[in-house]
N, CA, C and O of each residue as an XYZ file, in Angstrom:
612
protein
N     -24.834    -32.811      9.556
C     -25.183    -31.594      8.887
C     -24.331    -31.448      7.636
O     -23.123    -31.683      7.679
N     -24.950    -31.059      6.514
C     -24.229    -30.920      5.251
C     -24.128    -29.408      4.957
O     -25.101    -28.657      5.018
N     -22.876    -29.017      4.633
C     -22.614    -27.648      4.224
C     -22.745    -27.543      2.726
O     -22.185    -28.343      1.977
N     -23.491    -26.549      2.302
C     -23.590    -26.339      0.830
C     -22.516    -25.313      0.446
O     -22.461    -24.203      0.977
N     -21.684    -25.724     -0.480
C     -20.639    -24.823     -0.909
C     -20.905    -24.409     -2.343
O     -21.141    -25.253     -3.208
N     -20.867    -23.147     -2.585
C     -21.094    -22.575     -3.915
C     -19.900    -23.055     -4.803
O     -18.751    -22.675     -4.579
N     -20.222    -23.900     -5.812
C     -19.157    -24.390     -6.724
C     -18.698    -23.311     -7.685
O     -17.650    -23.472     -8.311
N     -19.419    -22.239     -7.828
C     -19.077    -21.172     -8.742
C     -19.071    -19.837     -7.973
O     -19.950    -18.998     -8.171
N     -18.051    -19.647     -7.077
C     -18.041    -18.398     -6.295
C     -17.924    -17.201     -7.230
O     -17.415    -17.337     -8.343
N     -18.379    -16.051     -6.803
C     -18.250    -14.838     -7.660
C     -16.789    -14.513     -7.907
O     -15.960    -14.633     -7.005
N     -16.488    -14.119     -9.074
C     -15.136    -13.742     -9.445
C     -15.046    -12.206     -9.330
O     -15.837    -11.480     -9.934
N     -14.076    -11.735     -8.551
C     -13.891    -10.338     -8.468
C     -13.085     -9.854     -9.687
O     -11.969    -10.309     -9.939
N     -13.668     -8.951    -10.403
C     -13.001     -8.415    -11.566
C     -12.002     -7.308    -11.152
O     -12.347     -6.354    -10.454
N     -10.786     -7.479    -11.603
C      -9.782     -6.431    -11.288
C     -10.025     -5.244    -12.160
O     -10.097     -5.333    -13.385
N     -10.154     -4.085    -11.464
C     -10.408     -2.850    -12.186
C      -9.076     -2.220    -12.507
O      -8.139     -2.298    -11.713
N      -8.984     -1.594    -13.669
C      -7.748     -0.942    -14.016
C      -7.517      0.300    -13.205
O      -8.469      0.992    -12.843
N      -6.270      0.598    -12.910
C      -5.845      1.738    -12.109
C      -6.396      3.026    -12.701
O      -6.978      3.846    -11.990
N      -6.212      3.199    -14.000
C      -6.661      4.438    -14.662
C      -8.173      4.593    -14.597
O      -8.666      5.704    -14.401
N      -8.908      3.526    -14.755
C     -10.354      3.556    -14.664
C     -10.803      4.005    -13.308
O     -11.737      4.801    -13.206
N     -10.171      3.523    -12.252
C     -10.517      3.915    -10.877
C     -10.242      5.423    -10.717
O     -11.059      6.124    -10.121
N      -9.147      5.922    -11.219
C      -8.823      7.334    -11.091
C      -9.879      8.213    -11.768
O     -10.270      9.254    -11.241
N     -10.337      7.765    -12.965
C     -11.343      8.520    -13.686
C     -12.693      8.466    -12.921
O     -13.387      9.477    -12.815
N     -13.058      7.253    -12.381
C     -14.272      7.142    -11.633
C     -14.283      8.015    -10.357
O     -15.331      8.486     -9.918
N     -13.087      8.212     -9.785
C     -12.962      9.056     -8.591
C     -12.784     10.532     -8.947
O     -12.568     11.364     -8.066
N     -12.874     10.849    -10.227
C     -12.769     12.242    -10.744
C     -11.396     12.838    -10.385
O     -11.299     14.036    -10.122
N     -10.362     12.034    -10.371
C      -9.010     12.515    -10.098
C      -8.287     12.919    -11.383
O      -7.454     13.825    -11.370
N      -8.601     12.261    -12.470
C      -8.053     12.585    -13.807
C      -9.162     12.485    -14.839
O     -10.245     11.960    -14.581
N      -8.853     13.004    -16.011
C      -9.794     12.914    -17.134
C      -9.346     11.752    -18.012
O      -8.228     11.255    -17.876
N     -10.224     11.323    -18.911
C      -9.839     10.282    -19.909
C      -8.683     10.856    -20.782
O      -7.782     10.116    -21.175
N      -8.719     12.147    -21.072
C      -7.668     12.716    -21.879
C      -6.333     12.600    -21.185
O      -5.340     12.242    -21.819
N      -6.282     12.897    -19.882
C      -5.030     12.806    -19.076
C      -4.544     11.344    -19.059
O      -3.348     11.087    -19.199
N      -5.469     10.398    -18.889
C      -5.053      9.007    -18.861
C      -4.489      8.589    -20.209
O      -3.482      7.882    -20.254
N      -5.094      8.994    -21.282
C      -4.578      8.707    -22.625
C      -3.177      9.288    -22.796
O      -2.294      8.621    -23.335
N      -2.972     10.485    -22.357
C      -1.662     11.158    -22.415
C      -0.603     10.369    -21.641
O       0.512     10.160    -22.119
N      -0.975      9.944    -20.449
C      -0.058      9.214    -19.591
C       0.276      7.824    -20.171
O       1.424      7.389    -20.083
N      -0.692      7.132    -20.751
C      -0.477      5.849    -21.354
C       0.448      5.977    -22.576
O       1.291      5.114    -22.818
N       0.284      7.018    -23.306
C       1.169      7.255    -24.472
C       2.597      7.524    -23.931
O       3.564      6.974    -24.458
N       2.728      8.336    -22.921
C       3.988      8.644    -22.305
C       4.658      7.333    -21.812
O       5.846      7.111    -22.048
N       3.880      6.483    -21.132
C       4.394      5.268    -20.553
C       4.859      4.291    -21.740
O       5.879      3.611    -21.626
N       4.097      4.263    -22.821
C       4.433      3.408    -23.930
C       5.800      3.838    -24.554
O       6.577      3.000    -25.012
N       6.055      5.136    -24.554
C       7.325      5.637    -25.151
C       8.508      5.546    -24.210
O       9.620      5.203    -24.610
N       8.236      5.872    -22.911
C       9.308      6.049    -21.984
C       9.335      5.018    -20.837
O      10.300      4.951    -20.076
N       8.297      4.245    -20.734
C       8.209      3.292    -19.618
C       7.847      3.966    -18.307
O       7.556      5.161    -18.256
N       7.873      3.180    -17.266
C       7.523      3.699    -15.938
C       6.142      3.319    -15.484
O       5.319      2.827    -16.257
N       5.899      3.561    -14.190
C       4.636      3.239    -13.598
C       3.606      4.393    -13.835
O       3.960      5.570    -13.764
N       2.408      4.047    -14.099
C       1.377      5.067    -14.402
C       1.254      6.072    -13.202
O       1.230      7.288    -13.393
N       1.183      5.541    -12.041
C       1.034      6.420    -10.835
C       2.156      7.410    -10.741
O       1.921      8.597    -10.512
N       3.386      6.942    -10.914
C       4.556      7.836    -10.816
C       4.540      8.916    -11.928
O       4.880     10.077    -11.704
N       4.137      8.482    -13.105
C       4.067      9.443    -14.249
C       2.985     10.531    -13.935
O       3.208     11.724    -14.144
N       1.847     10.084    -13.444
C       0.765     11.022    -13.127
C       1.223     12.051    -12.108
O       0.896     13.232    -12.225
N       1.984     11.605    -11.100
C       2.479     12.533    -10.079
C       3.547     13.467    -10.702
O       3.523     14.672    -10.451
N       4.466     12.931    -11.497
C       5.518     13.751    -12.098
C       4.920     14.807    -13.033
O       5.436     15.921    -13.127
N       3.832     14.452    -13.722
C       3.174     15.461    -14.623
C       2.304     16.409    -13.865
O       1.778     17.352    -14.457
N       2.122     16.208    -12.569
C       1.347     17.112    -11.759
C      -0.174     16.879    -11.843
O      -0.946     17.743    -11.426
N      -0.613     15.732    -12.372
C      -2.008     15.450    -12.476
C      -2.638     15.100    -11.127
O      -3.765     15.495    -10.832
N      -1.901     14.366    -10.332
C      -2.427     13.939     -9.025
C      -1.304     13.959     -7.993
O      -0.146     14.190     -8.339
N      -1.644     13.716     -6.721
C      -0.650     13.677     -5.637
C      -0.323     12.192     -5.323
O      -1.072     11.291     -5.699
N       0.789     11.969     -4.639
C       1.171     10.630     -4.240
C       0.104      9.928     -3.441
O      -0.122      8.731     -3.615
N      -0.557     10.664     -2.564
C      -1.634     10.060     -1.707
C      -2.776      9.564     -2.601
O      -3.383      8.538     -2.294
N      -3.085     10.272     -3.713
C      -4.104      9.775     -4.622
C      -3.721      8.456     -5.263
O      -4.568      7.590     -5.479
N      -2.464      8.309     -5.560
C      -1.972      7.074     -6.168
C      -2.116      5.920     -5.164
O      -2.597      4.836     -5.495
N      -1.684      6.192     -3.931
C      -1.737      5.137     -2.906
C      -3.178      4.746     -2.577
O      -3.482      3.559     -2.458
N      -4.047      5.708     -2.432
C      -5.449      5.429     -2.123
C      -6.095      4.658     -3.277
O      -6.933      3.788     -3.042
N      -5.725      4.961     -4.491
C      -6.287      4.254     -5.645
C      -5.774      2.831     -5.717
O      -6.531      1.908     -6.018
N      -4.451      2.642     -5.433
C      -3.904      1.311     -5.365
C      -4.602      0.506     -4.310
O      -4.877     -0.678     -4.501
N      -4.894      1.145     -3.183
C      -5.603      0.474     -2.104
C      -6.977     -0.011     -2.534
O      -7.398     -1.102     -2.152
N      -7.671      0.781     -3.316
C      -8.947      0.399     -3.845
C      -8.805     -0.740     -4.822
O      -9.551     -1.718     -4.769
N      -7.828     -0.607     -5.730
C      -7.592     -1.639     -6.749
C      -7.269     -2.960     -6.135
O      -7.769     -3.996     -6.575
N      -6.417     -2.943     -5.096
C      -5.903     -4.241     -4.537
C      -6.666     -4.619     -3.240
O      -6.342     -5.628     -2.614
N      -7.647     -3.836     -2.846
C      -8.442     -4.158     -1.661
C      -7.569     -4.133     -0.365
O      -7.666     -5.004      0.500
N      -6.735     -3.105     -0.293
C      -5.846     -2.904      0.872
C      -6.145     -1.512      1.385
O      -5.929     -0.531      0.673
N      -6.646     -1.407      2.625
C      -7.046     -0.091      3.126
C      -5.854      0.864      3.342
O      -4.759      0.462      3.735
N      -6.137      2.170      3.060
C      -5.207      3.209      3.322
C      -5.253      3.585      4.821
O      -6.326      3.682      5.417
N      -4.100      3.785      5.390
C      -4.000      4.238      6.803
C      -3.166      5.499      6.898
O      -2.053      5.559      6.375
N      -3.703      6.498      7.561
C      -2.921      7.707      7.868
C      -2.107      7.429      9.088
O      -2.525      7.703     10.213
N      -0.907      6.867      8.855
C      -0.099      6.337      9.961
C       0.281      7.412     11.001
O       0.490      7.093     12.171
N       0.368      8.636     10.589
C       0.786      9.703     11.518
C      -0.305      9.983     12.569
O      -0.069     10.746     13.507
N      -1.465      9.389     12.427
C      -2.526      9.521     13.408
C      -2.517      8.478     14.489
O      -3.374      8.477     15.373
N      -1.529      7.573     14.421
C      -1.492      6.431     15.403
C      -0.366      6.535     16.406
O       0.753      6.943     16.098
N      -0.709      6.151     17.604
C       0.257      5.927     18.657
C       0.493      4.423     18.692
O      -0.453      3.646     18.827
N       1.745      4.011     18.571
C       2.047      2.585     18.487
C       2.813      2.164     19.723
O       3.779      2.812     20.127
N       2.375      1.086     20.306
C       3.072      0.538     21.485
C       4.465      0.094     21.122
O       4.684     -0.560     20.102
N       5.411      0.463     21.979
C       6.839      0.149     21.702
C       7.045     -1.401     21.606
O       7.925     -1.845     20.868
N       6.280     -2.188     22.310
C       6.393     -3.665     22.192
C       6.017     -4.140     20.796
O       6.578     -5.118     20.304
N       5.055     -3.445     20.141
C       4.718     -3.805     18.783
C       5.826     -3.349     17.841
O       6.185     -4.088     16.924
N       6.368     -2.176     18.037
C       7.468     -1.686     17.201
C       8.634     -2.667     17.205
O       9.258     -2.913     16.173
N       8.913     -3.214     18.365
C      10.049     -4.128     18.520
C       9.853     -5.466     17.781
O      10.814     -6.222     17.634
N       8.690     -5.759     17.338
C       8.448     -6.992     16.582
C       9.176     -6.978     15.220
O       9.551     -8.026     14.695
N       9.356     -5.824     14.690
C      10.075     -5.687     13.399
C      11.381     -4.856     13.627
O      11.315     -3.675     13.970
N      12.530     -5.482     13.434
C      13.750     -4.731     13.591
C      13.841     -3.536     12.675
O      13.274     -3.547     11.582
N      14.551     -2.496     13.102
C      14.563     -1.235     12.346
C      15.166     -1.418     10.967
O      14.698     -0.787     10.019
N      16.201     -2.267     10.809
C      16.746     -2.445      9.467
C      15.732     -3.099      8.507
O      15.731     -2.789      7.315
N      14.912     -3.957      8.987
C      13.873     -4.607      8.189
C      12.751     -3.609      7.888
O      12.228     -3.578      6.774
N      12.381     -2.787      8.891
C      11.363     -1.762      8.653
C      11.835     -0.806      7.541
O      11.059     -0.421      6.665
N      13.100     -0.443      7.597
C      13.630      0.472      6.580
C      13.742     -0.238      5.208
O      13.391      0.335      4.176
N      14.217     -1.444      5.217
C      14.422     -2.194      3.963
C      13.079     -2.404      3.207
O      13.024     -2.259      1.986
N      12.019     -2.740      3.940
C      10.748     -3.046      3.312
C       9.752     -1.879      3.407
O       8.623     -1.999      2.930
N      10.154     -0.751      4.017
C       9.268      0.385      4.151
C       7.963     -0.032      4.801
O       6.886      0.106      4.221
N       8.084     -0.550      6.030
C       6.948     -1.114      6.777
C       7.034     -0.704      8.217
O       8.124     -0.622      8.785
N       5.868     -0.439      8.828
C       5.779     -0.117     10.232
C       4.675     -0.955     10.841
O       3.553     -0.959     10.336
N       4.978     -1.675     11.930
C       3.906     -2.442     12.622
C       2.952     -1.499     13.317
O       3.380     -0.492     13.882
N       1.678     -1.802     13.287
C       0.641     -0.981     13.957
C       0.153     -1.621     15.264
O       0.076     -0.960     16.300
N      -0.161     -2.862     15.201
C      -0.773     -3.554     16.332
C      -0.635     -5.050     16.146
O      -0.506     -5.533     15.022
N      -0.661     -5.761     17.214
C      -0.600     -7.204     17.182
C      -1.568     -7.793     18.194
O      -1.473     -7.521     19.391
N      -2.504     -8.604     17.703
C      -3.464     -9.267     18.535
C      -3.519    -10.726     18.125
O      -3.725    -11.038     16.952
N      -3.333    -11.629     19.097
C      -3.372    -13.063     18.845
C      -2.551    -13.489     17.652
O      -3.019    -14.240     16.797
N      -1.296    -12.995     17.597
C      -0.298    -13.328     16.548
C      -0.763    -12.899     15.177
O      -0.326    -13.449     14.166
N      -1.648    -11.917     15.136
C      -2.047    -11.252     13.866
C      -1.500     -9.862     13.921
O      -1.927     -9.057     14.750
N      -0.551     -9.556     13.044
C       0.163     -8.307     13.049
C      -0.348     -7.394     11.957
O      -0.265     -7.749     10.781
N      -0.880     -6.217     12.304
C      -1.272     -5.221     11.331
C      -0.065     -4.366     10.985
O       0.575     -3.822     11.884
N       0.252     -4.238      9.746
C       1.381     -3.506      9.294
C       0.986     -2.490      8.230
O       0.062     -2.739      7.456
N       1.687     -1.323      8.177
C       1.515     -0.335      7.129
C       2.703     -0.445      6.217
O       3.851     -0.418      6.660
N       2.423     -0.568      4.944
C       3.515     -0.792      3.942
C       3.319      0.176      2.772
O       2.200      0.588      2.470
N       4.431      0.528      2.124
C       4.296      1.324      0.919
C       3.988      0.413     -0.289
O       3.462      0.880     -1.299
N       4.323     -0.907     -0.178
C       4.021     -1.859     -1.213
C       3.461     -3.144     -0.595
O       4.190     -4.113     -0.383
N       2.176     -3.133     -0.315
C       1.576     -4.346      0.343
C       1.464     -5.563     -0.555
O       1.044     -6.625     -0.097
N       1.829     -5.434     -1.823
C       1.807     -6.550     -2.712
C       3.215     -7.221     -2.820
O       3.373     -8.187     -3.566
N       4.187     -6.731     -2.110
C       5.527     -7.264     -2.137
C       5.560     -8.611     -1.365
O       5.646     -8.662     -0.138
N       5.486     -9.676     -2.158
C       5.418    -11.056     -1.528
C       6.642    -11.376     -0.742
O       6.537    -12.025      0.299
N       7.822    -10.950     -1.187
C       9.090    -11.252     -0.446
C       9.033    -10.532      0.908
O       9.376    -11.123      1.931
N       8.623     -9.319      0.924
C       8.568     -8.548      2.178
C       7.602     -9.221      3.120
O       7.913     -9.399      4.298
N       6.408     -9.609      2.621
C       5.439    -10.220      3.538
C       5.897    -11.567      4.033
O       5.649    -11.906      5.190
N       6.559    -12.351      3.198
C       7.086    -13.632      3.653
C       8.193    -13.465      4.727
O       8.202    -14.146      5.753
N       9.111    -12.537      4.445
C      10.176    -12.255      5.419
C       9.581    -11.756      6.761
O      10.009    -12.178      7.836
N       8.626    -10.886      6.673
C       8.028    -10.331      7.904
C       7.286    -11.423      8.696
O       7.328    -11.426      9.926
N       6.632    -12.316      8.022
C       5.951    -13.398      8.715
C       6.945    -14.314      9.394
O       6.728    -14.754     10.523
N       8.063    -14.606      8.688
C       9.095    -15.439      9.276
C       9.792    -14.778     10.487
O      10.096    -15.435     11.483
N      10.029    -13.483     10.370
C      10.710    -12.745     11.458
C       9.813    -12.618     12.704
O      10.265    -12.794     13.835
N       8.535    -12.308     12.461
C       7.617    -12.044     13.590
C       6.855    -13.280     14.082
O       6.329    -13.301     15.195
N       6.807    -14.328     13.210
C       6.004    -15.504     13.536
C       4.510    -15.105     13.731
O       3.802    -15.634     14.587
N       4.092    -14.159     12.899
C       2.681    -13.681     12.948
C       2.117    -13.712     11.519
O       2.833    -13.671     10.518
N       0.797    -13.788     11.503
C       0.112    -13.609     10.241
C      -0.035    -12.085     10.021
O      -0.300    -11.339     10.964
N       0.136    -11.651      8.799
C       0.116    -10.230      8.483
C      -1.216     -9.755      7.973
O      -1.883    -10.468      7.223
N      -1.612     -8.581      8.357
C      -2.735     -7.870      7.757
C      -2.167     -6.512      7.296
O      -1.879     -5.622      8.096
N      -2.019     -6.401      5.938
C      -1.374     -5.208      5.425
C      -2.351     -4.015      5.228
O      -3.537     -4.188      4.947
N      -1.776     -2.783      5.396
C      -2.420     -1.568      5.099
C      -1.443     -0.786      4.223
O      -0.267     -1.145      4.166
N      -1.877      0.242      3.558
C      -1.039      0.966      2.610
C      -0.985      2.431      3.054
O      -1.965      2.981      3.556
N       0.187      3.049      2.857
C       0.399      4.460      3.082
C       1.444      4.931      2.061
O       2.075      4.116      1.388
N       1.611      6.201      1.958
C       2.583      6.740      0.986
C       3.997      6.468      1.464
O       4.236      6.290      2.658
N       4.915      6.436      0.543
C       6.336      6.236      0.849
C       6.817      7.272      1.823
O       7.563      6.948      2.747
N       6.413      8.514      1.644
C       6.808      9.621      2.517
C       6.254      9.410      3.942
O       6.957      9.608      4.933
N       4.998      9.009      4.010
C       4.382      8.751      5.317
C       5.090      7.630      6.092
O       5.308      7.720      7.300
N       5.439      6.576      5.349
C       6.149      5.468      5.949
C       7.527      5.924      6.442
O       7.929      5.575      7.552
N       8.253      6.701      5.629
C       9.570      7.166      6.072
C       9.472      7.990      7.318
O      10.281      7.812      8.228
N       8.517      8.886      7.403
C       8.307      9.711      8.594
C       8.052      8.831      9.832
O       8.585      9.058     10.918
N       7.218      7.829      9.607
C       6.862      6.934     10.738
C       8.076      6.136     11.197
O       8.295      5.945     12.394
N       8.861      5.675     10.228
C      10.071      4.929     10.628
C      11.043      5.827     11.404
O      11.665      5.411     12.381
N      11.148      7.075     10.930
C      11.992      8.043     11.669
C      11.439      8.257     13.078
O      12.197      8.272     14.048
N      10.142      8.419     13.188
C       9.519      8.683     14.468
C       9.664      7.516     15.444
O       9.987      7.710     16.616
N       9.419      6.290     14.938
C       9.316      5.131     15.831
C      10.661      4.392     16.001
O      10.866      3.693     16.993
N      11.563      4.552     15.035
C      12.786      3.808     15.079
C      13.993      4.721     15.270
O      15.088      4.254     15.583
N      13.785      6.043     15.078
C      14.862      6.986     15.247
C      15.751      7.166     14.038
O      16.871      7.658     14.171
N      15.279      6.776     12.844
C      16.082      6.956     11.629
C      16.015      8.391     11.238
O      16.616      8.788     10.240
């Protein structure tokens, strides 16, 4: 049997963060222009600037990053996590990388992270747990609360 492989697979176009915010009606094009000018003069991340200026909330930033990077948002405070799963990631590592394990099935570990694009964190977590990771995203504040709840920080 011969498998036909598409030699030209579709290329996913990365959408700009600001464009996604406008499409979701979270900001206006005027607000984006203002933030980009602010960023050009003073530096910083667009999401942080938008929150500091009061245009959007931290959760809006995280959900938009999730859309942009194809990493689902998880409301971690809605989960009950098995203590055996929590023990897969030591508390100092959970705090260092702002990560909480959710579930582990067949050596596939679902984790909630404030920065699911952090390659160092993902590599370290895979080495520590000997599991393949499936990342989810949540706000920094939500992760801190979950670490405190599950690890006692």
